[in-house]
CSV table of C-alpha atoms in Angstrom, one decimal:
chain,number,residue,atom,x,y,z
A,1,MET,CA,-28.6,34.3,-150.4
A,2,ALA,CA,-27.9,35.2,-154.1
A,3,ALA,CA,-26.7,38.7,-153.0
A,4,SER,CA,-24.5,37.1,-150.4
A,5,GLY,CA,-23.0,34.7,-153.0
A,6,ALA,CA,-22.3,37.7,-155.5
A,7,ALA,CA,-20.6,39.6,-152.7
A,8,LEU,CA,-18.2,36.9,-151.7
A,9,PRO,CA,-16.1,36.8,-154.9
A,10,GLU,CA,-15.7,40.6,-154.8
A,11,MET,CA,-14.4,40.2,-151.1
A,12,THR,CA,-11.9,37.5,-152.1
A,13,SER,CA,-10.7,39.5,-155.1
A,14,GLY,CA,-10.4,42.5,-153.0
A,15,VAL,CA,-8.1,40.6,-150.6
A,16,SER,CA,-6.0,39.3,-153.5
A,17,ARG,CA,-5.6,42.8,-154.8
A,18,GLU,CA,-4.5,44.0,-151.4
A,19,ARG,CA,-2.0,41.3,-151.2
A,20,SER,CA,-0.5,42.0,-154.7
A,21,ARG,CA,-0.3,45.7,-153.7
A,22,LYS,CA,1.9,44.9,-150.7
A,23,GLY,CA,4.0,42.6,-152.8
A,24,LEU,CA,2.7,39.3,-151.5
A,25,GLN,CA,2.0,36.5,-154.0
A,26,THR,CA,-0.1,33.6,-153.9
A,27,THR,CA,-0.3,30.7,-156.5
A,28,ASP,CA,-3.3,29.1,-155.0
A,29,LYS,CA,-6.4,31.2,-155.5
A,30,SER,CA,-8.5,28.6,-153.5
A,31,ALA,CA,-6.5,29.4,-150.4
A,32,TRP,CA,-8.3,32.8,-150.1
A,33,SER,CA,-11.8,31.2,-150.7
A,34,LEU,CA,-14.0,30.3,-147.7
A,35,SER,CA,-15.6,26.8,-147.7
A,36,LYS,CA,-19.3,26.3,-147.0
A,37,GLU,CA,-18.4,24.9,-143.5
A,38,GLU,CA,-16.3,28.0,-142.7
A,39,ILE,CA,-19.1,30.3,-143.8
A,40,ALA,CA,-21.7,28.3,-141.8
A,41,LYS,CA,-19.7,28.8,-138.6
A,42,PHE,CA,-20.2,32.5,-139.1
A,43,ILE,CA,-23.8,32.5,-140.3
A,44,ASN,CA,-25.3,29.8,-138.1
A,45,SER,CA,-26.0,29.8,-134.4
A,46,GLN,CA,-23.8,27.8,-132.0
A,47,LYS,CA,-26.7,25.3,-131.6
A,48,GLN,CA,-27.0,24.8,-135.4
A,49,ASN,CA,-23.3,24.3,-135.9
A,50,ILE,CA,-23.2,21.7,-133.1
A,51,CYS,CA,-26.3,19.9,-134.2
A,52,VAL,CA,-25.0,19.8,-137.8
A,53,GLY,CA,-21.7,18.5,-136.7
A,54,VAL,CA,-23.3,15.8,-134.7
A,55,LEU,CA,-25.4,14.8,-137.7
A,56,GLN,CA,-22.5,14.9,-140.1
A,57,HIS,CA,-20.7,12.3,-138.0
A,58,GLY,CA,-23.9,10.1,-138.0
A,59,PHE,CA,-24.9,10.5,-134.4
A,60,HIS,CA,-28.7,10.7,-134.9
A,61,ARG,CA,-29.6,9.8,-131.3
A,62,SER,CA,-27.3,12.3,-129.9
A,63,PHE,CA,-28.8,15.0,-132.1
A,64,SER,CA,-32.3,14.2,-131.0
A,65,GLU,CA,-31.3,14.3,-127.3
A,66,ILE,CA,-29.4,17.6,-127.6
A,67,PHE,CA,-32.5,19.1,-129.5
A,68,GLN,CA,-34.8,17.7,-126.6
A,69,LEU,CA,-32.6,19.3,-123.9
A,70,VAL,CA,-32.7,22.7,-125.7
A,71,ARG,CA,-36.6,22.4,-125.9
A,72,LEU,CA,-36.9,21.5,-122.2
A,73,ASP,CA,-34.6,24.4,-121.2
A,74,GLN,CA,-36.8,26.8,-123.1
A,75,GLU,CA,-40.0,25.4,-121.6
A,76,ARG,CA,-38.6,25.5,-118.1
A,77,ARG,CA,-37.5,29.1,-118.5
A,78,GLU,CA,-41.0,30.0,-120.0
A,79,ALA,CA,-42.8,28.3,-117.3
A,80,ALA,CA,-40.8,30.1,-114.3
A,81,GLU,CA,-42.1,33.3,-112.8
A,82,VAL,CA,-41.1,36.6,-114.5
A,83,ASN,CA,-37.8,37.9,-113.2
A,84,SER,CA,-37.1,34.7,-111.3
A,85,ALA,CA,-33.6,33.2,-111.4
A,86,VAL,CA,-34.7,30.4,-113.8
A,87,SER,CA,-36.4,32.9,-116.3
A,88,LEU,CA,-33.3,35.0,-116.3
A,89,GLN,CA,-30.9,32.2,-117.0
A,90,THR,CA,-28.8,32.4,-120.3
A,91,PRO,CA,-30.5,29.8,-122.7
A,92,LEU,CA,-28.6,26.6,-122.9
A,93,GLU,CA,-28.2,26.8,-126.7
A,94,GLU,CA,-26.3,30.1,-126.2
A,95,GLN,CA,-23.7,28.5,-123.8
A,96,GLN,CA,-21.2,27.1,-126.2
A,97,HIS,CA,-18.9,25.2,-123.7
A,98,LYS,CA,-21.9,23.4,-122.3
A,99,MET,CA,-23.4,22.5,-125.7
A,100,GLU,CA,-19.9,21.3,-126.8
A,101,SER,CA,-19.6,19.1,-123.7
A,102,ILE,CA,-23.0,17.5,-124.1
A,103,SER,CA,-22.5,16.8,-127.9
A,104,ARG,CA,-18.9,15.4,-127.2
A,105,HIS,CA,-19.8,12.9,-124.5
A,106,LEU,CA,-23.2,12.0,-126.0
A,107,SER,CA,-21.5,11.2,-129.4
A,108,ARG,CA,-18.9,9.2,-127.5
A,109,ALA,CA,-21.8,7.2,-125.7
A,110,GLU,CA,-23.5,6.5,-129.1
A,111,GLN,CA,-20.4,5.3,-130.6
A,112,ALA,CA,-19.7,3.1,-127.6
A,113,LYS,CA,-23.3,1.6,-127.9
A,114,ARG,CA,-22.6,0.8,-131.7
A,115,ASP,CA,-19.4,-0.9,-130.7
A,116,GLY,CA,-21.1,-3.0,-128.0
A,117,GLN,CA,-19.2,-1.3,-125.3
A,118,TRP,CA,-22.1,-0.5,-123.0
A,119,PRO,CA,-20.4,0.3,-119.7
A,120,LEU,CA,-18.4,2.9,-121.6
A,121,ALA,CA,-21.5,4.4,-123.0
A,122,TYR,CA,-23.1,4.7,-119.5
A,123,LYS,CA,-19.8,6.0,-118.1
A,124,GLN,CA,-20.1,9.0,-120.6
A,125,ARG,CA,-23.5,9.9,-119.1
A,126,LEU,CA,-22.2,9.6,-115.6
A,127,ILE,CA,-19.5,12.1,-116.6
A,128,LEU,CA,-22.1,14.5,-118.0
A,129,GLY,CA,-24.1,14.2,-114.7
A,130,GLY,CA,-21.0,15.1,-112.7
A,131,TYR,CA,-20.1,17.9,-115.0
A,132,PHE,CA,-23.1,20.1,-114.3
A,133,THR,CA,-22.8,21.1,-110.7
A,134,ASP,CA,-24.0,24.6,-110.7
A,135,GLU,CA,-27.4,25.2,-109.2
A,136,GLU,CA,-28.8,26.5,-112.5
A,137,ASP,CA,-27.6,23.3,-114.2
A,138,LEU,CA,-28.9,20.6,-111.7
A,139,TRP,CA,-31.7,19.8,-114.0
A,140,LEU,CA,-29.2,18.8,-116.6
A,141,SER,CA,-27.4,16.7,-114.1
A,142,LEU,CA,-30.7,15.0,-113.1
A,143,HIS,CA,-31.4,14.1,-116.7
A,144,PHE,CA,-28.2,12.4,-117.3
A,145,TYR,CA,-28.2,10.4,-114.1
A,146,LEU,CA,-31.9,9.4,-114.7
A,147,THR,CA,-30.8,8.1,-118.1
A,148,CYS,CA,-28.3,5.8,-116.4
A,149,THR,CA,-30.6,4.1,-113.9
A,150,ASP,CA,-32.3,1.8,-116.2
A,151,ALA,CA,-29.2,0.0,-117.7
A,152,PRO,CA,-30.3,-3.6,-118.4
A,153,GLU,CA,-27.2,-4.5,-120.3
A,154,GLU,CA,-24.7,-6.8,-118.8
A,155,GLY,CA,-21.9,-5.2,-116.8
A,156,CYS,CA,-23.8,-1.8,-116.5
A,157,LEU,CA,-25.6,-2.4,-113.2
A,158,GLY,CA,-22.7,-0.8,-111.3
A,159,HIS,CA,-23.1,2.3,-113.3
A,160,ALA,CA,-26.8,2.4,-112.8
A,161,THR,CA,-26.2,1.9,-109.0
A,162,GLU,CA,-23.8,4.9,-109.1
A,163,ALA,CA,-26.3,6.9,-110.9
A,164,ARG,CA,-28.9,6.3,-108.2
A,165,ALA,CA,-26.5,7.3,-105.4
A,166,CYS,CA,-25.9,10.6,-107.2
A,167,LEU,CA,-29.5,11.1,-107.8
A,168,ALA,CA,-30.1,10.6,-103.9
A,169,GLU,CA,-27.5,13.2,-103.1
A,170,LEU,CA,-29.0,15.6,-105.6
A,171,TYR,CA,-32.5,15.2,-104.4
A,172,LEU,CA,-31.3,15.6,-100.9
A,173,GLN,CA,-29.5,18.9,-101.8
A,174,GLN,CA,-32.7,20.1,-103.3
A,175,GLY,CA,-34.9,19.2,-100.3
A,176,GLN,CA,-36.9,16.5,-102.1
A,177,LEU,CA,-36.5,14.0,-99.2
A,178,ASP,CA,-39.0,11.4,-100.4
A,179,LYS,CA,-37.3,11.0,-103.9
A,180,ALA,CA,-33.9,11.1,-102.4
A,181,ARG,CA,-35.0,8.2,-99.9
A,182,GLU,CA,-36.4,6.2,-102.8
A,183,GLN,CA,-33.2,6.4,-104.7
A,184,ALA,CA,-31.0,5.9,-101.7
A,185,GLU,CA,-32.7,2.7,-100.7
A,186,LEU,CA,-32.7,1.2,-104.1
A,187,CYS,CA,-29.1,2.0,-104.2
A,188,VAL,CA,-28.5,0.2,-100.9
A,189,GLN,CA,-30.3,-2.9,-102.1
A,190,LEU,CA,-28.4,-3.0,-105.4
A,191,ALA,CA,-25.0,-2.1,-103.8
A,192,ASP,CA,-25.2,-4.8,-101.2
A,193,GLY,CA,-25.6,-7.4,-103.9
A,194,GLY,CA,-22.9,-6.1,-106.2
A,195,GLY,CA,-20.1,-4.7,-104.2
A,196,TRP,CA,-19.3,-2.0,-106.7
A,197,SER,CA,-17.3,1.2,-106.2
A,198,ASP,CA,-18.1,4.5,-107.8
A,199,SER,CA,-16.0,6.4,-110.3
A,200,SER,CA,-13.6,7.7,-107.5
A,201,GLY,CA,-13.1,4.3,-106.0
A,202,ARG,CA,-15.4,4.8,-103.1
A,203,SER,CA,-17.6,2.0,-102.0
A,204,LEU,CA,-21.2,2.4,-103.3
A,205,ARG,CA,-22.4,0.2,-100.2
A,206,HIS,CA,-21.0,2.8,-97.8
A,207,ARG,CA,-21.8,5.9,-100.0
A,208,ALA,CA,-25.5,5.0,-100.3
A,209,ARG,CA,-25.8,4.4,-96.5
A,210,GLU,CA,-24.2,7.8,-95.7
A,211,SER,CA,-26.8,9.5,-97.9
A,212,LEU,CA,-29.5,7.4,-96.5
A,213,TRP,CA,-28.6,8.4,-93.0
A,214,SER,CA,-28.8,12.1,-93.9
A,215,ILE,CA,-32.2,11.5,-95.4
A,216,TYR,CA,-33.6,9.8,-92.4
A,217,SER,CA,-32.1,12.6,-90.2
A,218,ARG,CA,-33.7,15.3,-92.1
A,219,GLN,CA,-37.1,13.6,-92.2
A,220,ALA,CA,-36.9,12.9,-88.5
A,221,ASP,CA,-36.5,16.7,-88.0
A,222,SER,CA,-39.6,17.3,-90.0
A,223,CYS,CA,-41.6,14.8,-88.1
A,224,PHE,CA,-40.5,16.4,-84.6
A,225,LYS,CA,-41.6,19.8,-85.9
A,226,ALA,CA,-44.9,18.3,-86.9
A,227,GLY,CA,-45.3,16.6,-83.5
A,228,ASP,CA,-45.1,13.1,-84.9
A,229,HIS,CA,-42.5,11.9,-82.1
A,230,ASN,CA,-42.9,8.1,-82.7
A,231,GLU,CA,-42.3,8.4,-86.5
A,232,ALA,CA,-39.3,10.7,-85.7
A,233,LEU,CA,-37.8,8.2,-83.3
A,234,ARG,CA,-38.3,5.4,-85.7
A,235,LEU,CA,-36.5,7.3,-88.5
A,236,LEU,CA,-33.7,8.2,-86.0
A,237,HIS,CA,-33.3,4.5,-85.1
A,238,SER,CA,-33.3,3.5,-88.8
A,239,GLY,CA,-30.7,6.2,-89.2
A,240,TYR,CA,-28.5,5.0,-86.4
A,241,THR,CA,-28.7,1.4,-87.9
A,242,THR,CA,-27.7,2.7,-91.4
A,243,ALA,CA,-24.9,4.8,-89.9
A,244,THR,CA,-23.3,1.8,-88.1
A,245,GLU,CA,-23.4,-0.2,-91.4
A,246,SER,CA,-21.8,2.6,-93.2
A,247,GLU,CA,-18.5,2.0,-91.3
A,248,ASN,CA,-18.2,5.8,-90.9
A,249,LYS,CA,-17.7,6.4,-87.3
A,250,HIS,CA,-18.2,10.2,-87.7
A,251,ILE,CA,-21.8,9.8,-88.7
A,252,GLU,CA,-22.3,7.0,-86.4
A,253,GLY,CA,-21.4,9.3,-83.5
A,254,GLU,CA,-23.7,12.0,-84.9
A,255,ALA,CA,-26.5,9.5,-85.2
A,256,ALA,CA,-26.1,8.4,-81.6
A,257,TYR,CA,-26.0,12.1,-80.5
A,258,GLN,CA,-29.3,12.9,-82.3
A,259,LEU,CA,-30.9,9.9,-80.6
A,260,GLY,CA,-29.7,11.2,-77.3
A,261,LEU,CA,-31.1,14.7,-77.9
A,262,ALA,CA,-34.3,13.2,-79.1
A,263,TYR,CA,-34.9,11.0,-76.0
A,264,TYR,CA,-33.9,14.0,-73.7
A,265,SER,CA,-36.5,16.2,-75.4
A,266,LEU,CA,-39.2,13.5,-74.8
A,267,GLY,CA,-38.1,13.2,-71.2
A,268,ASP,CA,-36.5,9.7,-71.3
A,269,HIS,CA,-33.3,10.8,-69.5
A,270,ASP,CA,-32.0,7.2,-69.0
A,271,THR,CA,-32.1,6.2,-72.7
A,272,SER,CA,-30.8,9.8,-73.6
A,273,GLU,CA,-27.8,9.1,-71.4
A,274,GLN,CA,-27.2,5.8,-73.0
A,275,TYR,CA,-26.9,7.2,-76.5
A,276,LEU,CA,-25.0,10.4,-75.5
A,277,ASN,CA,-22.5,8.1,-73.7
A,278,THR,CA,-22.2,6.1,-77.0
A,279,SER,CA,-21.6,9.3,-78.9
A,280,MET,CA,-19.0,10.4,-76.5
A,281,GLN,CA,-17.1,7.1,-76.8
A,282,ILE,CA,-17.1,7.1,-80.5
A,283,CYS,CA,-16.2,10.7,-80.9
A,284,SER,CA,-13.2,10.1,-78.3
A,285,THR,CA,-12.1,7.2,-80.2
A,286,THR,CA,-12.2,8.9,-83.5
A,287,GLN,CA,-10.8,12.2,-82.2
A,288,ASP,CA,-13.8,14.0,-83.5
A,289,ILE,CA,-13.3,16.9,-81.1
A,290,ASP,CA,-16.2,19.0,-82.4
A,291,GLY,CA,-18.6,15.9,-82.0
A,292,LEU,CA,-17.1,15.3,-78.6
A,293,GLY,CA,-17.9,18.9,-77.5
A,294,LYS,CA,-21.5,18.6,-78.5
A,295,ALA,CA,-21.9,15.5,-76.7
A,296,TYR,CA,-20.4,16.8,-73.5
A,297,LYS,CA,-22.7,19.8,-73.6
A,298,ALA,CA,-25.7,17.7,-74.1
A,299,MET,CA,-24.6,15.2,-71.3
A,300,ALA,CA,-24.0,18.2,-68.9
A,301,LYS,CA,-27.5,19.5,-69.6
A,302,LEU,CA,-28.8,16.1,-68.8
A,303,CYS,CA,-27.0,15.8,-65.6
A,304,GLU,CA,-28.3,19.4,-64.6
A,305,SER,CA,-31.8,18.3,-65.3
A,306,LYS,CA,-31.4,15.2,-63.1
A,307,GLY,CA,-30.0,17.4,-60.3
A,308,ASN,CA,-26.5,16.0,-60.5
A,309,LEU,CA,-24.6,19.2,-60.5
A,310,ASN,CA,-21.2,17.7,-59.5
A,311,ASN,CA,-21.2,15.6,-62.7
A,312,THR,CA,-22.5,18.7,-64.7
A,313,ILE,CA,-19.5,20.9,-63.5
A,314,HIS,CA,-17.1,18.0,-64.0
A,315,LEU,CA,-18.2,17.6,-67.6
A,316,LEU,CA,-18.3,21.3,-68.4
A,317,GLU,CA,-14.7,21.9,-66.8
A,318,THR,CA,-13.5,19.0,-69.0
A,319,LEU,CA,-15.1,20.6,-72.0
A,320,VAL,CA,-13.5,23.8,-71.2
A,321,ASP,CA,-9.9,22.2,-71.1
A,322,ILE,CA,-10.7,20.2,-74.4
A,323,SER,CA,-11.9,23.2,-76.2
A,324,ARG,CA,-9.1,25.5,-75.0
A,325,SER,CA,-6.4,23.0,-76.1
A,326,ASN,CA,-8.0,22.4,-79.4
A,327,SER,CA,-8.9,26.0,-80.2
A,328,LEU,CA,-12.6,25.3,-80.3
A,329,HIS,CA,-13.6,28.8,-79.4
A,330,HIS,CA,-17.4,28.5,-79.8
A,331,HIS,CA,-17.4,25.4,-77.7
A,332,LEU,CA,-15.1,27.2,-75.0
A,333,VAL,CA,-17.5,30.2,-74.9
A,334,ASP,CA,-20.6,27.9,-74.6
A,335,ALA,CA,-18.9,25.8,-71.8
A,336,CYS,CA,-17.9,28.9,-69.8
A,337,LEU,CA,-21.4,30.4,-70.1
A,338,CYS,CA,-23.0,27.1,-69.0
A,339,LEU,CA,-20.6,26.9,-66.0
A,340,GLY,CA,-21.4,30.4,-65.2
A,341,ASN,CA,-25.1,29.8,-65.0
A,342,VAL,CA,-24.5,26.6,-63.0
A,343,TYR,CA,-22.4,28.4,-60.4
A,344,THR,CA,-24.9,31.2,-60.4
A,345,ASN,CA,-27.8,28.8,-59.6
A,346,MET,CA,-25.5,27.3,-56.9
A,347,ARG,CA,-25.0,30.9,-55.5
A,348,GLN,CA,-21.2,30.7,-56.0
A,349,TYR,CA,-21.2,34.1,-57.6
A,350,ASP,CA,-17.4,34.6,-57.7
A,351,ARG,CA,-16.8,31.4,-59.6
A,352,ALA,CA,-19.8,32.3,-61.9
A,353,ARG,CA,-18.4,35.6,-62.6
A,354,GLU,CA,-14.9,34.3,-63.4
A,355,ARG,CA,-16.2,31.8,-65.8
A,356,LEU,CA,-18.7,34.2,-67.5
A,357,LEU,CA,-15.9,36.9,-67.8
A,358,GLN,CA,-13.8,34.3,-69.4
A,359,GLY,CA,-16.4,33.4,-71.9
A,360,TYR,CA,-17.1,37.0,-72.7
A,361,ASN,CA,-13.5,37.8,-73.5
A,362,VAL,CA,-13.3,34.8,-75.7
A,363,ALA,CA,-16.5,35.9,-77.5
A,364,CYS,CA,-15.1,39.4,-78.0
A,365,ASN,CA,-11.8,37.9,-79.4
A,366,ILE,CA,-13.6,35.7,-82.1
A,367,GLY,CA,-16.1,38.7,-82.9
A,368,ASP,CA,-19.3,36.6,-82.4
A,369,LYS,CA,-21.8,39.4,-81.7
A,370,THR,CA,-24.5,36.9,-80.7
A,371,LEU,CA,-22.2,35.2,-78.2
A,372,VAL,CA,-21.1,38.5,-76.8
A,373,HIS,CA,-24.6,39.7,-76.1
A,374,LYS,CA,-25.4,36.3,-74.5
A,375,ALA,CA,-22.3,36.7,-72.3
A,376,GLN,CA,-23.0,40.2,-71.5
A,377,VAL,CA,-26.4,39.4,-70.2
A,378,SER,CA,-25.2,36.4,-68.0
A,379,LEU,CA,-22.2,38.4,-66.8
A,380,ALA,CA,-24.3,41.4,-65.8
A,381,SER,CA,-26.9,39.1,-64.0
A,382,ALA,CA,-24.0,37.3,-62.1
A,383,HIS,CA,-22.3,40.5,-61.2
A,384,THR,CA,-25.5,42.0,-59.9
A,385,ARG,CA,-26.1,39.1,-57.6
A,386,CYS,CA,-22.5,39.2,-56.3
A,387,ILE,CA,-23.0,42.9,-55.4
A,388,MET,CA,-26.4,42.3,-53.8
A,389,ARG,CA,-25.0,39.4,-51.6
A,390,LYS,CA,-22.2,41.5,-50.3
A,391,TYR,CA,-24.3,44.6,-49.9
A,392,SER,CA,-27.0,42.6,-48.1
A,393,ALA,CA,-24.4,41.1,-45.7
A,394,ASP,CA,-22.9,44.5,-44.9
A,395,VAL,CA,-26.3,46.1,-44.1
A,396,GLU,CA,-27.0,43.2,-41.8
A,397,SER,CA,-23.6,43.5,-40.2
A,398,ASP,CA,-22.7,45.8,-37.3
A,399,MET,CA,-19.1,45.8,-37.9
A,400,PRO,CA,-17.3,49.2,-38.6
A,401,LEU,CA,-15.7,47.9,-41.8
A,402,ALA,CA,-19.1,47.1,-43.2
A,403,LEU,CA,-20.4,50.5,-42.4
A,404,SER,CA,-17.3,52.1,-44.1
A,405,ARG,CA,-17.9,50.1,-47.3
A,406,LEU,CA,-21.5,51.1,-47.5
A,407,LEU,CA,-20.5,54.8,-47.1
A,408,ASP,CA,-17.8,54.4,-49.7
A,409,TRP,CA,-20.3,52.7,-52.1
A,410,LYS,CA,-22.8,55.6,-51.7
A,411,VAL,CA,-20.1,58.1,-52.5
A,412,THR,CA,-18.4,56.2,-55.5
A,413,ARG,CA,-21.4,54.2,-57.0
A,414,GLY,CA,-21.8,54.4,-60.8
A,415,ARG,CA,-18.1,55.4,-61.3
A,416,HIS,CA,-16.6,51.8,-61.7
A,417,ASP,CA,-16.4,49.6,-64.8
A,418,ALA,CA,-18.6,46.7,-64.6
A,419,THR,CA,-15.6,44.3,-65.2
A,420,ASP,CA,-13.1,45.8,-62.6
A,421,ASP,CA,-12.2,43.5,-59.8
A,422,ASP,CA,-12.7,46.2,-57.2
A,423,VAL,CA,-16.3,46.3,-58.1
A,424,VAL,CA,-16.8,42.8,-56.8
A,425,SER,CA,-14.8,43.3,-53.7
A,426,ASP,CA,-16.5,46.6,-52.7
A,427,TYR,CA,-19.7,46.1,-54.8
């Protein structure tokens, strides 16, 4: 440090001589001297400068928390597998904008506590929780939300409730369903008694229920996969009740749809029909065309299982019209393919081919390779059945025209494209 101190005057005098040589004068020699603070900015790390600044302003609690977060970041990176995404992350202390944001809002929160403005203090932490949205920063978001959940001070319970709503959504995003459910259920209990809104003005009572419905739905999926059908149904019914209380008709329609599918898979077609009808009514009222399309397809499949093919065809034809008029191309392809298969099973091969060809063309237009392949298989099957039906009829016939068609087919077979109309008429 002594050597550095000796070199600084030399540098300063050198600058002064250069200015004199160029004819520039200065009357204040101190204007060309660097302060200790300015020197520190160049010598110290970003973490040191930020921490020193926080301490200089007397925010000792903020300093301790920043130091703790830097240590936690180092520990989590060291504990991660070698060359994993976490281990390769840039250390928090080297990310200036994040460190500055943390120090700024923590300092404001500490000052607010000194002034007795507790709601403002927790608001700063909520701001920090919402600031860190990138995947690599979710641990920071969780930290700041968790520090808001135990807010005993008067007037802060709304902030604590909002923090729990945010935690439920974060845990759900990470697939930690049990933790997400715990936070969402606590949030519902608190929000029902307080009637608060979040920072954006959204009702916490409704927001918590929307999250809780998503959690119940995900847990029910896991139970179905594990073969625990009773628990899955219980969760879906809880989800449906929660969805109706959320006053969000979109998720209410989806919850009814999921119950309909669940009862269909368990063979309870009457109960399935009840919930699918409810879903269709809700989606129709709210103009949720995508949800309506899903409900129509499920109901059509149910009617087909019950042997009611007339209702099946009516539902699918209606879905074709709805999908076409609303440019729902994937629903349109599915409806056409389903209709084609129904007509094929009814041995109405011409109608089957017509709908399957329509679905194939739409699938090609939207470039969905999976749907194109699916349509090709169904179309080829229907086309083959159509040819075989007409070929068998001509073989059994003693009419000259039938014999002529058989002879023509023998000469020209294999030369036609499978989608030409003349192939169907002359097999």
